[in-house]
Coordinates of C-alpha atoms in Angstrom, one line a residue:
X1 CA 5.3 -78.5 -29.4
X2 CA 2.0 -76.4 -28.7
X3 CA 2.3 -77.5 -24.7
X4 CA 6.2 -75.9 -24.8
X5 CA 5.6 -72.7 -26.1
X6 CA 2.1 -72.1 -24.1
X7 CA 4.3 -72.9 -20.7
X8 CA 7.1 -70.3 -22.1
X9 CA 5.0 -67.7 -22.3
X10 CA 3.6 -68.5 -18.8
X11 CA 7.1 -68.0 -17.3
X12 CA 8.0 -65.0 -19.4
X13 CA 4.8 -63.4 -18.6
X14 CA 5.1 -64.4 -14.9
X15 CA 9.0 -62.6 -14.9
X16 CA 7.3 -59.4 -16.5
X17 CA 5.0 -59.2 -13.4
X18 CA 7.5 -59.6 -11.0
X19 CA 9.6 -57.0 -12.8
X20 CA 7.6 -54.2 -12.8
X21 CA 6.2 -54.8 -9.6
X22 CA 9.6 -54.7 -7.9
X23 CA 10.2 -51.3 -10.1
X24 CA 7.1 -49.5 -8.7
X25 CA 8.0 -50.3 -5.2
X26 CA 11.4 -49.6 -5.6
X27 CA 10.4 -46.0 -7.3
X28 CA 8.3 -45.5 -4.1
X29 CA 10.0 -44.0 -1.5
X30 CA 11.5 -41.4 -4.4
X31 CA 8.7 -39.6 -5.0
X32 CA 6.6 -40.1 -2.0
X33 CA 3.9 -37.5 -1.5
X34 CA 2.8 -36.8 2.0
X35 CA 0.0 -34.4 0.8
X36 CA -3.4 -36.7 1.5
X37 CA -6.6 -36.6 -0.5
X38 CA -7.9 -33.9 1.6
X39 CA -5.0 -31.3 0.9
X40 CA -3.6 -31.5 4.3
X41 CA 0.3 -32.2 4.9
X42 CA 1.2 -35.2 7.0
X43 CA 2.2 -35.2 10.8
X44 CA 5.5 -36.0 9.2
X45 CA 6.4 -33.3 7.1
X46 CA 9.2 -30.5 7.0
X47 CA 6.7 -28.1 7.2
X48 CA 5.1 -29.3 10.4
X49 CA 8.9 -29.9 12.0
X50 CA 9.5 -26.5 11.0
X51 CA 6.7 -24.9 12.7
X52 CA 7.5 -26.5 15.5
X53 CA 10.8 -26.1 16.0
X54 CA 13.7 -23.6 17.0
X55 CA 13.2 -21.2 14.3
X56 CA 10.0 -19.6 15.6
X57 CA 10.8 -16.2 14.3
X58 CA 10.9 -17.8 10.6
X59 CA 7.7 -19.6 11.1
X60 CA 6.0 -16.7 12.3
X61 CA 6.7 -14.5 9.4
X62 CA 6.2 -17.8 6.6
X63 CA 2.5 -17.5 8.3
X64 CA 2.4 -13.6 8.0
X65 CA 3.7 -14.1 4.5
X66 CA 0.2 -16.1 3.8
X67 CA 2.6 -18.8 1.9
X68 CA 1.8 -22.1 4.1
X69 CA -0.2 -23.0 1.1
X70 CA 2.7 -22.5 -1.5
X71 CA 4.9 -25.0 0.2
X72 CA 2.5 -27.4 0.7
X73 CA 1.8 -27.8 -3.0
X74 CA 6.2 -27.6 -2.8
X75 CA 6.2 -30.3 -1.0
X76 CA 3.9 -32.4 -2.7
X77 CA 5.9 -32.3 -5.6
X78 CA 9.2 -32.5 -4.6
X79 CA 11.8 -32.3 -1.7
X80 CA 12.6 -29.0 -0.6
X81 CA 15.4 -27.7 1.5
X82 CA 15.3 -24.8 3.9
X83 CA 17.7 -22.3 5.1
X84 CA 16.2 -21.3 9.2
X85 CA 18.0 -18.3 10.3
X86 CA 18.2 -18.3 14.3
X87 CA 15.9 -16.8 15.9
X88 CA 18.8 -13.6 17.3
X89 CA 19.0 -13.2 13.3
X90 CA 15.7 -12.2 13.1
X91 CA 15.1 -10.3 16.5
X92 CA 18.3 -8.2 17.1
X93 CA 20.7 -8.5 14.8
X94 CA 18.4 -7.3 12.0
X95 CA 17.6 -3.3 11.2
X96 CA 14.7 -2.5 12.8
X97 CA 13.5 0.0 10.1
X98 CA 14.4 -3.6 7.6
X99 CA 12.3 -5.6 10.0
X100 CA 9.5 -3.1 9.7
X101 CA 9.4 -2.7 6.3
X102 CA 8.9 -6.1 5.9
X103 CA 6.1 -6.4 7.8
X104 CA 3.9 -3.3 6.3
X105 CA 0.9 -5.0 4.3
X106 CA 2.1 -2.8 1.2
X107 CA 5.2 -5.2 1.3
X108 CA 3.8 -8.7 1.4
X109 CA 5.3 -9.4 -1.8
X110 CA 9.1 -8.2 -0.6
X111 CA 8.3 -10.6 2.1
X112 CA 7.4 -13.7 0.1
X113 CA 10.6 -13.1 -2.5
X114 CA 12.8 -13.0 0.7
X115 CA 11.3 -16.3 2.3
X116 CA 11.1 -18.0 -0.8
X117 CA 15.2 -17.1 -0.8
X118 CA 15.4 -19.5 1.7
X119 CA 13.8 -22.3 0.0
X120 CA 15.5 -24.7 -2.5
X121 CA 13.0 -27.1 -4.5
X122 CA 15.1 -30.0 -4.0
X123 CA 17.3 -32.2 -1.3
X124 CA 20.4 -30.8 -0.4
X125 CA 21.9 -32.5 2.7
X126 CA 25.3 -31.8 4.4
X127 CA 26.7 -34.9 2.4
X128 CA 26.0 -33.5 -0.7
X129 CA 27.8 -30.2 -0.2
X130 CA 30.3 -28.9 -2.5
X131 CA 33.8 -29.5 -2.0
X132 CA 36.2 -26.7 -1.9
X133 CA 37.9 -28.1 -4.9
X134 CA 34.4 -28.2 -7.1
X135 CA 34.1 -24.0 -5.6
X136 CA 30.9 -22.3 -5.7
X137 CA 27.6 -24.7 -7.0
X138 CA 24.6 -22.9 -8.2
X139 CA 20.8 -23.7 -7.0
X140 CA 17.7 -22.0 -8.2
X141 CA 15.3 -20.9 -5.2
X142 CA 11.7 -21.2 -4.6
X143 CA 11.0 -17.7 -6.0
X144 CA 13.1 -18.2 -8.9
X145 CA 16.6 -16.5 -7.6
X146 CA 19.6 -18.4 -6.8
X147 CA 22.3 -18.9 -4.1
X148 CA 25.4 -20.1 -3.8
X149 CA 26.5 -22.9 -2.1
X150 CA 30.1 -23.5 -1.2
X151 CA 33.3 -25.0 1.1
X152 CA 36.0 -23.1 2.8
X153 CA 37.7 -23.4 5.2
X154 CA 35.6 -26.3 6.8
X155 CA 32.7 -24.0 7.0
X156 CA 29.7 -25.4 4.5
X157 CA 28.1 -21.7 3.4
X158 CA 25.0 -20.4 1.7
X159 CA 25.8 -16.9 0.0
X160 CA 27.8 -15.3 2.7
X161 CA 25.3 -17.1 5.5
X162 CA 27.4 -19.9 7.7
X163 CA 25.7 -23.2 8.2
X164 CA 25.9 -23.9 11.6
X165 CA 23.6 -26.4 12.3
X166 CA 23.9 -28.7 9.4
X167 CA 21.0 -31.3 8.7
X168 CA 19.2 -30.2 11.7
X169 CA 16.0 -31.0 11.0
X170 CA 15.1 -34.5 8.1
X171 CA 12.3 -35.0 7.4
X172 CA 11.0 -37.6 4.2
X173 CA 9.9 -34.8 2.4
X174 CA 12.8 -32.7 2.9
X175 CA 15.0 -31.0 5.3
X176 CA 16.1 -27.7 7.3
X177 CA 19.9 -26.3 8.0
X178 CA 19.8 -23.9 10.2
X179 CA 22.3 -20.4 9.5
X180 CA 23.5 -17.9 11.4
X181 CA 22.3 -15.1 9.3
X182 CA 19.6 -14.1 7.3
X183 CA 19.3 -14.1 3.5
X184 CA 18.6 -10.9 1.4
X185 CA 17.6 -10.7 -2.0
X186 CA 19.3 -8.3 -4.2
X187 CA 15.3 -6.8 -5.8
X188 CA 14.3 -6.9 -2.2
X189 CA 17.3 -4.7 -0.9
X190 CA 16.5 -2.1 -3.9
X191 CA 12.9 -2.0 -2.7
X192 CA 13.8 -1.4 0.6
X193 CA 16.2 1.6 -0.7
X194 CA 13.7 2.7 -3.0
X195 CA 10.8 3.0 -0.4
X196 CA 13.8 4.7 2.0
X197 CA 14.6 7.2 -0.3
X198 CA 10.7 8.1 -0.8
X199 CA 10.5 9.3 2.7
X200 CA 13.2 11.6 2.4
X201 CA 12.7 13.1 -0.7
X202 CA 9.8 15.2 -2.2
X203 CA 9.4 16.4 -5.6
X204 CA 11.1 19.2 -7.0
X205 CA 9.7 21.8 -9.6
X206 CA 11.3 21.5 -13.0
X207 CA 13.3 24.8 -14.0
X208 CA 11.9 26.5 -17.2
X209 CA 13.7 28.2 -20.2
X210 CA 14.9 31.5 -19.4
X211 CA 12.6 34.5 -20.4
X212 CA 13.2 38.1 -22.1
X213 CA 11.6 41.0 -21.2
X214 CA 10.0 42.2 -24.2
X215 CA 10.4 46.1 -22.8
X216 CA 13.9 46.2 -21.8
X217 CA 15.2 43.3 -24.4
X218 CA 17.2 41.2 -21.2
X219 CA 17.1 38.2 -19.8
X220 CA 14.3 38.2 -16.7
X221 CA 15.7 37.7 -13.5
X222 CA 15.7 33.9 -12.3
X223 CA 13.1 32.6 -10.2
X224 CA 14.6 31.3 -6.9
X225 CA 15.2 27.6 -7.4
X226 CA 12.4 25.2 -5.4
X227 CA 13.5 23.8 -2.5
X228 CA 13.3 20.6 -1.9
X229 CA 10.4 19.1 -0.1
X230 CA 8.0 22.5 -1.3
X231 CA 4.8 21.6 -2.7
X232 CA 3.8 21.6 -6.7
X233 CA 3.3 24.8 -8.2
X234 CA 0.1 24.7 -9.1
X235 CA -2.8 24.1 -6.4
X236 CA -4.3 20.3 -6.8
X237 CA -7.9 21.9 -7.6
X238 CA -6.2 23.3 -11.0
X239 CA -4.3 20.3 -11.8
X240 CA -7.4 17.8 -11.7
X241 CA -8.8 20.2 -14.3
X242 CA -10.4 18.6 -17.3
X243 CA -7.9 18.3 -20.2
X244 CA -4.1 17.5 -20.7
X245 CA -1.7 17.7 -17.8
X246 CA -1.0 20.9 -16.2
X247 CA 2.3 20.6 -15.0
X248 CA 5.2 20.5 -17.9
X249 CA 6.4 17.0 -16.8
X250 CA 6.3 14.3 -14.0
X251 CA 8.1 15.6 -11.0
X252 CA 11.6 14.2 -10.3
X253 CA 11.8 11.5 -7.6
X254 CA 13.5 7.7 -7.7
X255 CA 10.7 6.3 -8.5
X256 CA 10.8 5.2 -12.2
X257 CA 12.9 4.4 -15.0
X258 CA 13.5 8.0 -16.0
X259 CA 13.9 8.9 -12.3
X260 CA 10.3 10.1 -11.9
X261 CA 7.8 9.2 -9.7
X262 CA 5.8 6.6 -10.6
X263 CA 2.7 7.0 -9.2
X264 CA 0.5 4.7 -11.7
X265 CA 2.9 2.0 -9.9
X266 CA 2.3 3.5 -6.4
X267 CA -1.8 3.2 -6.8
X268 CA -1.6 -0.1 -8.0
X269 CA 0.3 -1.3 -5.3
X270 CA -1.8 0.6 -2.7
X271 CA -5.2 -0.7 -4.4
X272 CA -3.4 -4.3 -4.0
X273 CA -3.0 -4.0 -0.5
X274 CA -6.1 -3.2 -0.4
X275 CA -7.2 -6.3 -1.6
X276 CA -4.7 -8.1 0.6
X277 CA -5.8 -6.5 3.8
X278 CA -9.3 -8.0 3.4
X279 CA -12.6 -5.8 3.9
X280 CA -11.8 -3.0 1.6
X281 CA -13.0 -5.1 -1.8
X282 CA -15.8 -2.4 -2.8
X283 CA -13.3 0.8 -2.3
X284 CA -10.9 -0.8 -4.9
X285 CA -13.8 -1.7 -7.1
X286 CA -14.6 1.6 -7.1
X287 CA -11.0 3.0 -7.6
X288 CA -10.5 0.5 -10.5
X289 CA -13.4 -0.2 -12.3
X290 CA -16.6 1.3 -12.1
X291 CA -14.9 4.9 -12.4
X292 CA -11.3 6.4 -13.9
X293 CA -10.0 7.4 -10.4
X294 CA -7.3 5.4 -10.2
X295 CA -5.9 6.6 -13.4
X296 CA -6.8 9.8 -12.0
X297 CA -4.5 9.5 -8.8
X298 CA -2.0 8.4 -10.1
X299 CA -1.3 11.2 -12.8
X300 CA -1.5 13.2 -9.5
X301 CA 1.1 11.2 -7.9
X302 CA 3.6 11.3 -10.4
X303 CA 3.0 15.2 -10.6
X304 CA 4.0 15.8 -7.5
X305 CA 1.0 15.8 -5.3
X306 CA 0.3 13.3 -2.0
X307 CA -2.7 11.6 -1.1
X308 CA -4.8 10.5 2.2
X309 CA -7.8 8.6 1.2
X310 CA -10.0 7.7 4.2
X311 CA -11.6 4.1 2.7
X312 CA -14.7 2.8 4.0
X313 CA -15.0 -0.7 4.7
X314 CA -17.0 -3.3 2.9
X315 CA -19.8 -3.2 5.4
X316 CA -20.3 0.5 5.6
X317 CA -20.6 0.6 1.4
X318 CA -22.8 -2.2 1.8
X319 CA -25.0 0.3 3.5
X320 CA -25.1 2.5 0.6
X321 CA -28.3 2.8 -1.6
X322 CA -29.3 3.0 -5.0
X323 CA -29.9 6.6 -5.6
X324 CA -27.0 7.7 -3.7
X325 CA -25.0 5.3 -6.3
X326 CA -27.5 6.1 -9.2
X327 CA -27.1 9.7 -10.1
X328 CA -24.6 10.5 -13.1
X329 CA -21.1 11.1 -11.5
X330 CA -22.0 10.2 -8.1
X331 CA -19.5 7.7 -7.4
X332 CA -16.8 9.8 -8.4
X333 CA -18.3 12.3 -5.9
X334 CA -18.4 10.1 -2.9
X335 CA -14.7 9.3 -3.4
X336 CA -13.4 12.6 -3.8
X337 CA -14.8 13.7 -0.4
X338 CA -12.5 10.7 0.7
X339 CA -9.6 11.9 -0.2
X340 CA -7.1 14.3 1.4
X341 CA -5.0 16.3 -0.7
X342 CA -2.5 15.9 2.5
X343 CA -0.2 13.4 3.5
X344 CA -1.4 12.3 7.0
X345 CA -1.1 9.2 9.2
X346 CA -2.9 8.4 12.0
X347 CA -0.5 9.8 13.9
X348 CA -0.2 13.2 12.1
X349 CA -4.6 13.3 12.5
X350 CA -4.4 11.8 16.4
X351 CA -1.8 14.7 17.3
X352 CA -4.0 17.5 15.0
X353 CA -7.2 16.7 16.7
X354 CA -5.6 16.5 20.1
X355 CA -3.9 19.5 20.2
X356 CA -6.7 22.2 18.3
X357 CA -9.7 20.1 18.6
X358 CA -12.0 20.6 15.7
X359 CA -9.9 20.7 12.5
X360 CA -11.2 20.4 9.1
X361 CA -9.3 19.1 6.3
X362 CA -9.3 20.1 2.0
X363 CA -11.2 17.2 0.3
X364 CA -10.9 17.1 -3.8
X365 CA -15.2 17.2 -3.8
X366 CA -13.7 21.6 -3.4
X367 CA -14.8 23.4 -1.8
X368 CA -16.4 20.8 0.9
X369 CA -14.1 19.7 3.9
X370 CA -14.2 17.1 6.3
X371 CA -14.3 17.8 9.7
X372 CA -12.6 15.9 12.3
X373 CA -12.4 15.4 16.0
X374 CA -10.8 13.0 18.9
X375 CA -13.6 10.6 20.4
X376 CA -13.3 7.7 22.2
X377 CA -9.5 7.6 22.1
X378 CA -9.5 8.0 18.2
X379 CA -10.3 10.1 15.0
X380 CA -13.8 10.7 14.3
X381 CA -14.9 12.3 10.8
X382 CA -17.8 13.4 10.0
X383 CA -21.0 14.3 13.0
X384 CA -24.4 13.1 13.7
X385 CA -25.3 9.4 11.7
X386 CA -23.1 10.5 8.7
X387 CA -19.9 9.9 10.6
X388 CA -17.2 7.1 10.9
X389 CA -14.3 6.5 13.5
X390 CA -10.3 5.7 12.2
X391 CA -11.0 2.1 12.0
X392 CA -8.1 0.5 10.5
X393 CA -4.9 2.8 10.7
X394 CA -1.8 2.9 8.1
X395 CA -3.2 0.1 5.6
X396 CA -0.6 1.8 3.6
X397 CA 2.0 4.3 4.1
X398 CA 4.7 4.8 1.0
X399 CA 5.3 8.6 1.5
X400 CA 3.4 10.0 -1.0
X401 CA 0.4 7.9 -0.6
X402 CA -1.6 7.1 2.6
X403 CA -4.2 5.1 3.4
X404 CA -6.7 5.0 6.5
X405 CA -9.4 2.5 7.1
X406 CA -12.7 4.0 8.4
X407 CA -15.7 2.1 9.2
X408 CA -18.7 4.6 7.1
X409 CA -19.4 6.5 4.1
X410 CA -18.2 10.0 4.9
X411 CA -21.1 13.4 3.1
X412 CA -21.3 16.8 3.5
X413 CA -22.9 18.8 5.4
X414 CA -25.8 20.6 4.6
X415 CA -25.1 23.5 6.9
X416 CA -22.2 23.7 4.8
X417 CA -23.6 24.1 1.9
X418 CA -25.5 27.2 2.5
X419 CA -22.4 28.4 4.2
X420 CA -20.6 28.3 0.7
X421 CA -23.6 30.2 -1.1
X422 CA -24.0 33.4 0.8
X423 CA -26.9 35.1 -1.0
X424 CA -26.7 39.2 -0.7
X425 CA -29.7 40.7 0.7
X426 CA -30.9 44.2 -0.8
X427 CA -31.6 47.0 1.6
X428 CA -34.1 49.3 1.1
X429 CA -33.2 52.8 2.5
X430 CA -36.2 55.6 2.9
X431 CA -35.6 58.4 0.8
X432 CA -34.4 61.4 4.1
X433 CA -35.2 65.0 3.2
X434 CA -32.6 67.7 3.6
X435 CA -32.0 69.5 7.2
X436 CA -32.4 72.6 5.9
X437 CA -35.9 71.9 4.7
X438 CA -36.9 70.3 8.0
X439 CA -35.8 73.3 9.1
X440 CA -37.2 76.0 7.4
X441 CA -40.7 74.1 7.6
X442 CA -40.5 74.2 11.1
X443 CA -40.4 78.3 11.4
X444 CA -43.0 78.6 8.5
X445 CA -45.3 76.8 11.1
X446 CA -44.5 78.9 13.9
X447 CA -45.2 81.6 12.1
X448 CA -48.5 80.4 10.8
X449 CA -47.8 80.3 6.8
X450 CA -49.8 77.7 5.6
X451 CA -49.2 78.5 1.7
X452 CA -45.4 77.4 2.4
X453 CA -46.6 74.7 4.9
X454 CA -48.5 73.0 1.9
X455 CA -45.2 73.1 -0.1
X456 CA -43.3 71.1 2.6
X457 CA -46.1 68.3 2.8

C-alpha cells in the first residue's frame, strides 16, 4: 500500500516538471528581451534595422532628439511599432520654417513629443489592421497621445498618413511601416504657432482711464494709442527699481493663459536649454539658485522688455576667484553686465560691428556698457585679458529672449569709470584792477607824484 502511493507521487511530481517546463519555454519567445546585461540592444533589434535603413532622415533627428536611450528601455519591455516617414517627407515636402523650428535646442522637447508620435508601445503588423467594417481603432503612443488607425478604401492609414510600405521592416522586438507623410501632434502644432506669433508681435502699452483737467473741468485729450512693436513706457533702469512692479499690468502678447506674455515660462525654458546645450551649467546656477535673477528676468519679460544675455561658459567661470565671487551682491553684478536690454542675434551684432566698427551696447550694471568689435571673423566684447569672442551663437532665440555663448567673464573698464565721475575743478582767477586806475597811475608817474604813486601800490 505504502510502495503504491510513494510511486504516485513520483509520476505526479514528474508530470508537474514537465508541465511547467514546457510553459516557460513556450512563454519565451513572447516576452523576449534583446537588451543584454550590459545595456546594449542586440544586432537584431528594430532599433538597429532602423538606423540602418531607408528612413535616414528619421534616424537622424531620433539621434538629435537624444532619445536612443528611451527606446531602448522601450524595447526592452515590450514590442514597439514605428511609423518611418520617407525621407522626401522630411526634406522637401516639409515647411522649412517647421523643419527649423524643430531643430532649435529651445525645442528639443517639441521634437521628442513629435517622434514619440511615431512610436506605438506594442506590435501592430499589417495583419492586424482594422477592417473597414470595425472603422477607426485607437492606440496610445510612446509620448502618451494617440492615433488612429484605420481601412478605406484598401489603403491601411495612420491619422491622415498612408501606409505605403506595410511591414517593411520585422524585427523580434518589433517592427517599422513606412508612410508617406509625417505625423504632427496637435500641442506641437500650437507651439509652433505660438513661437510664430512671438516673432511678429511685440507688446503693446495698456490704455489708462481717461483723465480730467482739474482747471478747465474736461476730459484731457487722448494720448495717441501705442503702436504696435514700440517699446515699454518706462526705461528698463526704472522698472528693475526695488519695490512692486512699475508697469500697471503684464504686457499683452499670446503668451499665457490671460493672453499675456509669459515670461516666467520663457526663462525657464531658456535656462533649460541651457542645461541641454551642455557647458553653460554654472550660468544657470547662477540665474537659478545662488541669486533671484531669474525671477528677476522674467517679471521683465512679461512687462514688456527683451533680453540678450551674453553667457560665459563653464570654463571661463571656472576661472573666476573667490573675491570676485565673495563681496556682497557681486554675483548679481557680474550678470547684469551680461545682459543686453536689446534683442540681438549674432547676426543683428556681426552686421553692427561690421558696418560702424566700435559699438557699445546698454548693460543693466547702468550706467556701464559693453563694448564690442569684429575680430577674427566674429564678435569680440570686451579688450585687453578681460575680453571674450561670440563662442556659441543663438543657444536660444524665442523673440523676446536671446541668448549668446561667449567663452569669458565680461568687467568694466576702469577707464570708464572715471569717465562716469567727472570731478569739477575750481579755478582760481587773480583779482584785475580797473583800467582807469592803471591809467591814471601811469600819468601820476610821469609827472613825478609820488604821494598818489603810494596810493596805487
Amino acid at each position: 500500500m505504502d510502495r503504491r502511493i510513494y510511486g504516485g507521487s513520483a509520476v505526479i511530481h514528474l508530470i508537474l516538471f514537465f508541465f511547467i517546463s514546457f510553459t516557460a519555454s513556450s512563454a519565451l519567445p513572447k516576452n523576449t528581451n534583446l537588451s543584454s546585461g550590459s545595456g546594449q540592444i542586440n544586432s537584431n533589434s528594430v532599433l538597429v534595422a532602423l538606423l540602418d535603413s531607408r528612413y535616414t532622415e528619421l534616424a537622424e533627428l531620433v539621434e538629435k532628439a537624444l532619445l536612443l536611450q528611451t527606446l531602448e528601455d522601450a524595447v526592452g519591455l515590450h514590442n514597439i511599432t514605428i511609423f518611418a516617414p520617407r525621407n522626401e517627407a522630411l526634406e522637401r515636402d516639409l515647411d522649412p520654417e517647421f523643419k527649423r523650428f524643430l531643430l532649435q535646442p529651445g525645442n528639443l522637447k517639441s521634437l521628442q513629443t513629435l517622434l514619440m508620435f511615431h512610436i506605438i508601445p506594442n506590435r501592430v503588423g499589417s495583419d492586424q489592421w482594422p477592417s473597414e467594417e470595425s472603422g477607426r481603432v485607437k492606440h496610445n503612443t510612446l509620448g502618451n497621445d494617440q492615433v488612429h488607425l484605420s481601412n478605406g478604401d484598401g489603403k491601411k492609414m495612420v491619422d491622415l498618413a498612408e501606409i505605403i510600405r506595410p511591414d517593411d521592416l520585422t524585427r523580434p522586438d518589433g517592427l517599422i511601416h513606412g508612410i508617406e507623410r509625417l505625423l504632427i501632434p496637435r500641442s506641437v502644432q500650437e507651439d509652433f504657432n505660438r513661437r510664430r506669433s512671438l516673432q511678429s508681435i511685440s507688446a503693446v502699452l495698456p490704455e489708462g482711464a481717461p483723465e480730467v483737467d482739474p482747471r478747465t473741468n474736461r476730459l484731457k485729450k487722448p494720448t495717441p494709442p501705442v503702436l504696435a512693436g514700440s517699446p515699454p513706457a518706462l526705461p528698463i533702469q526704472s522698472a528693475m527699481a526695488p519695490g512692486p512692479s512699475l508697469a500697471p499690468a503684464p504686457a499683452p502678447g499670446p503668451g499665457g493663459k490671460r493672453h499675456h506674455f509669459d515670461g516666467e515660462a520663457q526663462v525657464k525654458d531658456f535656462i533649460h536649454t541651457l542645461l541641454h546645450y551642455g557647458g553653460y551649467n554654472e550660468m544657470a546656477d547662477i540665474l537659478v539658485n545662488l541669486t533671484s535673477l531669474a525671477t528677476e528676468m522674467g517679471r521683465l519679460v512679461s512687462e514688456g522688455y527683451v533680453l540678450t544675455v551674453l553667457a560665459p561658459n563653464d570654463e571661463a567661470m571656472a576661472k573666476l576667484t573667490t573675491d570676485q565671487l565673495s563681496e556682497p551682491g557681486a554675483p548679481e553684478q557680474i550678470v547684469y553686465y551680461h545682459i543686453i536690454p536689446e534683442y540681438q542675434t549674432e547676426e543683428s551684432m556681426y552686421n553692427s560691428v561690421r558696418r560702424f566698427g566700435n559699438v557699445k551696447f546698454d548693460t543693466l550694471r547702468f550706467p556701464h556698457k559693453v563694448a564690442a568689435k569684429e575680430a577674427d571673423g566674429s564678435v569680440k566684447f570686451g579688450d585687453g585679458e578681460r575680453s571674450a569672442y561670440l563662442f556659441d551663437p543663438d543657444i536660444y532665440t524665442d523673440g523676446r529672449i536671446s541668448v549668446q555663448g561667449i567663452d569669458g567673464v565680461l568687467f568694466p573698464q576702469e577707464e570708464e569709470i572715471f569717465e562716469s565721475v567727472k570731478i569739477p575743478v575750481k579755478k582760481v582767477v587773480q583779482p584785475r584792477r580797473g583800467r582807469l586806475l592803471e591809467v591814471a597811475c601811469s600819468m601820476f608817474g610821469a609827472f613825478g607824484k609820488d604821494t598818489y604813486l603810494s596810493k596805487c601800490r
